[in-house]
Tab-separated table of C-alpha atoms and ligand atoms in Angstrom:
chain	number	residue	atom	x	y	z
H	1	MET	CA	44.876	-105.523	27.401
H	2	ASP	CA	44.301	-103.711	24.302
H	3	ALA	CA	40.647	-103.197	23.567
H	4	GLU	CA	41.384	-103.862	19.911
H	5	LEU	CA	43.279	-107.156	20.363
H	6	ARG	CA	40.222	-108.384	22.668
H	7	THR	CA	37.666	-107.442	20.008
H	8	ARG	CA	39.787	-109.157	17.301
H	9	PHE	CA	40.156	-112.349	19.256
H	10	GLN	CA	36.283	-112.449	20.197
H	11	GLU	CA	35.139	-111.447	16.705
H	12	ASP	CA	37.989	-113.335	14.364
H	13	GLY	CA	38.977	-115.874	16.737
H	14	ALA	CA	42.588	-115.592	16.509
H	15	VAL	CA	45.201	-112.752	17.303
H	16	LEU	CA	48.929	-112.409	17.476
H	17	VAL	CA	50.286	-111.093	20.972
H	18	LYS	CA	53.736	-109.799	20.071
H	19	ASN	CA	56.747	-110.372	22.765
H	20	CYS	CA	54.401	-112.285	24.911
H	21	LEU	CA	57.097	-114.787	26.488
H	22	ASP	CA	60.488	-113.523	27.552
H	23	ALA	CA	63.599	-115.580	26.778
H	24	GLU	CA	63.482	-117.457	29.985
H	25	GLN	CA	60.006	-118.640	29.505
H	26	LEU	CA	60.477	-119.529	26.131
H	27	ALA	CA	63.513	-121.429	26.851
H	28	ALA	CA	61.598	-123.480	29.667
H	29	CYS	CA	58.806	-123.925	26.561
H	30	ARG	CA	61.167	-125.117	24.423
H	31	GLU	CA	62.584	-127.520	27.012
H	32	ALA	CA	59.108	-129.085	27.737
H	33	PHE	CA	58.718	-129.440	23.744
H	34	ASP	CA	61.964	-131.614	23.401
H	35	TRP	CA	61.051	-133.692	26.282
H	36	ALA	CA	57.593	-134.163	24.587
H	37	VAL	CA	59.321	-135.159	21.624
H	38	ALA	CA	61.627	-137.548	23.177
H	39	ASN	CA	58.959	-139.127	25.494
H	40	PRO	CA	55.815	-139.536	23.209
H	41	GLY	CA	52.651	-140.220	24.946
H	42	PRO	CA	49.624	-142.710	24.045
H	43	ALA	CA	48.293	-140.244	21.612
H	44	ALA	CA	51.319	-139.431	19.647
H	45	PHE	CA	51.234	-140.205	15.871
H	46	GLN	CA	53.016	-139.618	13.002
H	47	ILE	CA	50.767	-138.889	10.007
H	48	PHE	CA	51.425	-139.198	6.173
H	49	ASP	CA	54.838	-140.792	6.558
H	50	GLY	CA	56.798	-141.059	3.594
H	51	THR	CA	54.651	-138.361	1.817
H	52	VAL	CA	55.177	-134.428	1.778
H	53	HIS	CA	52.499	-134.190	4.264
H	54	GLN	CA	54.456	-135.963	7.099
H	55	THR	CA	54.063	-134.366	10.750
H	56	HIS	CA	54.796	-135.720	14.222
H	57	ASN	CA	52.084	-134.686	16.524
H	58	ASP	CA	51.359	-135.536	20.075
H	59	ASN	CA	48.587	-134.729	22.287
H	60	SER	CA	47.865	-134.567	26.375
H	61	ASN	CA	50.662	-136.783	27.227
H	62	PRO	CA	49.930	-138.066	30.942
H	63	LYS	CA	53.615	-138.472	31.474
H	64	ALA	CA	54.166	-134.772	30.600
H	65	LYS	CA	51.028	-133.463	32.777
H	66	GLU	CA	53.029	-132.579	35.962
H	67	ARG	CA	55.934	-130.724	34.189
H	68	LEU	CA	53.453	-128.902	31.930
H	69	ASP	CA	51.212	-128.194	34.922
H	70	ALA	CA	54.422	-126.600	36.722
H	71	LEU	CA	55.516	-124.656	33.488
H	72	VAL	CA	52.108	-122.972	32.716
H	73	ALA	CA	51.831	-121.624	36.351
H	74	THR	CA	54.999	-119.369	35.226
H	75	LEU	CA	53.694	-118.214	31.990
H	76	PRO	CA	51.333	-115.209	31.447
H	77	LEU	CA	49.074	-117.244	28.951
H	78	GLY	CA	46.123	-118.107	31.169
H	79	LYS	CA	45.911	-114.277	32.296
H	80	ILE	CA	45.981	-112.924	28.924
H	81	LEU	CA	43.268	-115.269	27.759
H	82	ALA	CA	41.148	-114.325	30.503
H	83	GLU	CA	41.808	-110.923	29.403
H	84	LEU	CA	40.953	-111.591	26.014
H	85	TRP	CA	37.872	-113.620	26.643
H	86	GLY	CA	36.553	-111.337	29.701
H	87	SER	CA	36.555	-114.155	31.858
H	88	GLU	CA	37.231	-114.001	35.546
H	89	ASN	CA	38.956	-117.446	35.756
H	90	ALA	CA	41.356	-119.666	33.431
H	91	TRP	CA	42.069	-123.351	33.626
H	92	TYR	CA	44.686	-125.364	31.813
H	93	PHE	CA	43.602	-128.132	29.648
H	94	ALA	CA	46.584	-129.741	28.081
H	95	GLU	CA	49.135	-129.677	25.543
H	96	GLU	CA	49.820	-130.403	21.854
H	97	VAL	CA	53.059	-130.902	20.107
H	98	PHE	CA	53.747	-130.202	16.398
H	99	LEU	CA	56.821	-130.903	14.720
H	100	LYS	CA	57.560	-130.482	10.811
H	101	ALA	CA	61.203	-130.759	9.763
H	102	GLY	CA	63.187	-130.893	6.857
H	103	GLY	CA	61.370	-128.226	4.493
H	104	LYS	CA	59.375	-130.153	2.455
H	105	THR	CA	56.191	-130.991	4.472
H	106	GLY	CA	53.058	-129.620	2.995
H	107	PRO	CA	49.773	-128.077	4.752
H	108	SER	CA	48.339	-129.542	7.330
H	109	PRO	CA	44.595	-130.461	6.736
H	110	TRP	CA	42.019	-127.709	7.856
H	111	HIS	CA	39.762	-128.857	10.845
H	112	GLN	CA	38.257	-127.457	14.167
H	113	ASP	CA	39.452	-129.189	17.282
H	114	THR	CA	35.590	-129.072	18.537
H	115	SER	CA	35.103	-131.821	15.875
H	116	TYR	CA	37.090	-134.151	18.286
H	117	LEU	CA	36.442	-132.645	21.502
H	118	PRO	CA	33.124	-131.994	23.399
H	119	TRP	CA	33.654	-128.582	23.678
H	120	ALA	CA	31.361	-125.313	23.240
H	121	GLY	CA	31.185	-121.982	24.552
H	122	HIS	CA	33.366	-118.700	24.140
H	123	HIS	CA	36.197	-119.171	26.467
H	124	TRP	CA	38.449	-121.645	24.758
H	125	GLY	CA	42.060	-120.796	23.462
H	126	ASN	CA	44.942	-122.754	22.217
H	127	ALA	CA	48.099	-120.595	22.733
H	128	TRP	CA	50.781	-121.396	19.614
H	129	ILE	CA	54.010	-121.017	20.662
H	130	SER	CA	56.560	-121.515	17.854
H	131	PHE	CA	60.182	-121.678	18.170
H	132	GLU	CA	61.416	-120.320	14.925
H	133	PRO	CA	60.420	-117.110	12.998
H	134	LEU	CA	57.588	-117.908	10.750
H	135	PRO	CA	57.040	-115.976	7.487
H	136	GLN	CA	53.396	-115.371	6.996
H	137	LYS	CA	53.079	-118.189	4.303
H	138	ASN	CA	54.360	-120.852	6.874
H	139	ALA	CA	52.050	-119.869	9.756
H	140	LEU	CA	49.040	-121.166	10.634
H	141	GLY	CA	45.857	-119.931	9.028
H	142	VAL	CA	42.750	-119.370	10.823
H	143	VAL	CA	39.180	-118.926	8.981
H	144	ARG	CA	38.026	-115.713	10.283
H	145	GLY	CA	35.130	-115.792	12.476
H	146	SER	CA	34.618	-119.481	11.870
H	147	CYS	CA	34.366	-120.329	15.528
H	148	HIS	CA	31.097	-118.596	15.485
H	149	GLY	CA	29.806	-120.983	12.717
H	150	PRO	CA	28.711	-124.686	12.585
H	151	ARG	CA	30.613	-127.641	14.090
H	152	TYR	CA	31.667	-129.321	10.872
H	153	ASP	CA	32.498	-133.293	10.686
H	154	GLY	CA	36.343	-133.726	11.569
H	155	THR	CA	38.643	-134.990	8.867
H	156	THR	CA	40.161	-138.304	9.603
H	157	PHE	CA	43.904	-136.975	8.951
H	158	MET	CA	44.519	-140.163	7.195
H	159	ASN	CA	44.028	-139.640	3.772
H	160	PRO	CA	46.309	-137.325	2.090
H	161	ASP	CA	44.628	-137.360	-1.195
H	162	ASP	CA	41.114	-136.407	0.463
H	163	PRO	CA	42.080	-133.700	3.593
H	164	THR	CA	38.434	-133.575	4.352
H	165	GLU	CA	37.461	-137.340	4.616
H	166	PRO	CA	34.854	-137.196	7.268
H	167	LEU	CA	35.695	-138.724	10.749
H	168	HIS	CA	32.079	-139.378	11.771
H	169	GLY	CA	30.658	-139.732	8.492
H	170	ALA	CA	27.332	-141.603	8.113
H	171	TYR	CA	27.809	-142.765	11.778
H	172	ALA	CA	27.068	-139.316	13.000
H	173	ASP	CA	23.590	-138.909	14.655
H	174	PRO	CA	22.792	-136.147	13.791
H	175	PRO	CA	25.166	-135.758	11.067
H	176	LEU	CA	27.455	-132.959	10.888
H	177	PRO	CA	28.207	-131.158	7.609
H	178	ARG	CA	31.283	-131.929	5.893
H	179	LEU	CA	34.312	-129.828	6.255
H	180	PRO	CA	34.916	-127.420	3.284
H	181	ASP	CA	38.249	-127.947	1.353
H	182	VAL	CA	39.842	-124.588	2.664
H	183	GLU	CA	43.230	-125.402	1.357
H	184	ALA	CA	42.199	-126.107	-2.282
H	185	ASN	CA	40.061	-122.686	-2.099
H	186	ARG	CA	42.050	-120.558	-0.200
H	187	ASP	CA	40.755	-117.484	-2.142
H	188	ALA	CA	37.294	-118.222	-1.269
H	189	PHE	CA	38.191	-117.858	2.502
H	190	ASP	CA	38.907	-115.028	4.670
H	191	ILE	CA	42.183	-116.381	6.403
H	192	VAL	CA	43.746	-114.800	9.196
H	193	SER	CA	47.568	-115.573	9.563
H	194	TYR	CA	50.492	-113.799	11.167
H	195	ALA	CA	54.340	-113.684	10.605
H	196	SER	CA	55.850	-114.067	13.920
H	197	GLU	CA	59.250	-114.166	15.938
H	198	PRO	CA	60.025	-116.497	18.767
H	199	GLY	CA	58.338	-114.972	21.705
H	200	ASP	CA	55.060	-114.064	19.915
H	201	VAL	CA	52.098	-116.177	20.748
H	202	LEU	CA	49.266	-117.031	18.176
H	203	PHE	CA	46.101	-117.422	20.569
H	204	LEU	CA	42.941	-119.049	18.657
H	205	HIS	CA	39.655	-120.254	19.399
H	206	PRO	CA	40.026	-124.046	19.063
H	207	GLY	CA	36.348	-123.992	17.328
H	208	SER	CA	38.049	-121.965	14.437
H	209	LEU	CA	38.785	-123.606	11.329
H	210	HIS	CA	42.452	-123.755	11.237
H	211	GLY	CA	45.335	-125.430	9.281
H	212	GLY	CA	47.864	-124.913	6.556
H	213	ALA	CA	51.431	-124.118	8.072
H	214	PRO	CA	53.714	-126.031	5.286
H	215	VAL	CA	57.280	-125.645	5.833
H	216	ASP	CA	59.567	-124.945	2.903
H	217	ALA	CA	63.014	-123.797	1.923
H	218	ASP	CA	62.429	-120.507	3.343
H	219	CYS	CA	61.378	-121.812	6.735
H	220	PRO	CA	62.620	-125.861	6.911
H	221	ASP	CA	61.488	-126.598	10.484
H	222	ARG	CA	58.773	-125.485	12.720
H	223	HIS	CA	58.465	-126.773	16.185
H	224	THR	CA	55.421	-125.491	17.994
H	225	LEU	CA	53.953	-126.146	21.226
H	226	VAL	CA	50.201	-125.667	21.802
H	227	LEU	CA	49.090	-124.767	25.416
H	228	ARG	CA	45.182	-125.140	25.838
H	229	PHE	CA	42.957	-123.259	28.147
H	230	PHE	CA	39.381	-122.446	28.956
H	231	GLY	CA	37.642	-119.973	31.196
H	232	ASP	CA	34.066	-119.307	32.623
H	233	ASP	CA	31.951	-119.866	29.418
H	234	ALA	CA	33.326	-123.403	28.525
H	235	VAL	CA	30.563	-126.190	28.377
H	236	PHE	CA	30.533	-129.686	27.511
H	237	ASN	CA	28.976	-130.303	24.265
H	238	PRO	CA	29.120	-133.816	23.173
H	239	LEU	CA	30.147	-135.276	20.122
H	240	PRO	CA	27.478	-136.887	18.062
H	241	ASP	CA	26.448	-140.610	18.689
H	242	SER	CA	28.831	-142.587	16.414
H	243	PRO	CA	31.325	-145.363	17.067
H	244	PHE	CA	33.556	-142.601	18.612
H	245	THR	CA	32.829	-141.866	22.197
H	246	ARG	CA	30.777	-138.728	22.729
H	247	HIS	CA	33.313	-137.646	25.391
H	248	GLY	CA	36.113	-137.342	22.658
H	249	PHE	CA	39.227	-139.278	23.310
H	250	LEU	CA	40.926	-137.392	26.096
H	251	PHE	CA	40.176	-137.133	29.860
H	252	GLN	CA	37.124	-139.599	29.337
H	253	LYS	CA	37.398	-140.572	33.154
H	254	GLU	CA	37.685	-136.988	34.434
H	255	THR	CA	34.592	-135.713	32.127
H	256	GLY	CA	32.759	-138.626	31.238
H	257	HIS	CA	29.978	-137.638	33.933
H	258	LEU	CA	29.228	-134.367	32.010
H	259	LYS	CA	25.890	-133.730	30.573
H	260	ALA	CA	25.095	-131.436	27.597
H	261	GLY	CA	25.681	-127.842	28.287
H	262	GLU	CA	26.943	-128.276	31.635
H	263	PRO	CA	30.045	-126.072	32.681
H	264	TYR	CA	33.399	-127.823	31.325
H	265	ARG	CA	35.040	-128.609	34.626
H	266	SER	CA	37.315	-131.025	36.613
H	267	PRO	CA	39.703	-130.956	39.341
H	268	VAL	CA	42.232	-132.620	36.860
H	269	PHE	CA	42.560	-129.124	35.004
H	270	GLN	CA	44.884	-126.882	37.019
H	271	LYS	CA	43.317	-123.062	37.591
H	272	VAL	CA	45.915	-120.735	36.415
H	273	TYR	CA	43.994	-117.518	36.797
K	1	FE2	FE1	43.668	-128.230	15.819
């Protein structure tokens, strides 16, 4: 592992690893992606239908779990993340599926995954696997070093006119700071983003502020499979008390017993390194 790459991941919260997956691994990922789109799970949603922000998204589809557990066992992603983190172990969490097509979908709202999921610690990583070449302006953006900063309130993802509309809002106890509007003030933020080719993988810490990645005439379609992992320093960090569960919306049964600060572990998460 390149020492500079490790430093960049640990300080910035995002790095691109070139030529990370070979053609066979990439084809297996694409097959899993296409299956996921054809077989959406209970968390699948289409946001901003009929607007320029329209996106198809899916998350931790239980019907896909067996095939994705088998897939990640054949991929080097857990090992790479363990080396980026400096962790002895790596576990696979679950997938996300992102599809933008048609060349007219605007930027996705900026957010931290940790506003929705009860996670803290340094050893978290999302592997962004995109199947098209992406110019830098169409790539996911990450605010450099924001994984070390505050946990902001999430966006509801429901208001195309207000991409920072608070998820927990006044219900949160204690309250979370409102998201900054990164997209409207891009020049005020130090944004990391990388042009990439199929086979390259973007690794980011899910506590980073990330978003953007519009599609346009230069990059009309973006199909991205995200595989999420964690390592030794991954702890349970409950969401604020609110009408939303403190344990987040995924794997509630498996992680519902965890208390604040306990290692984030469950037999449901496959060890991959
Ligand atoms: Fe995210």
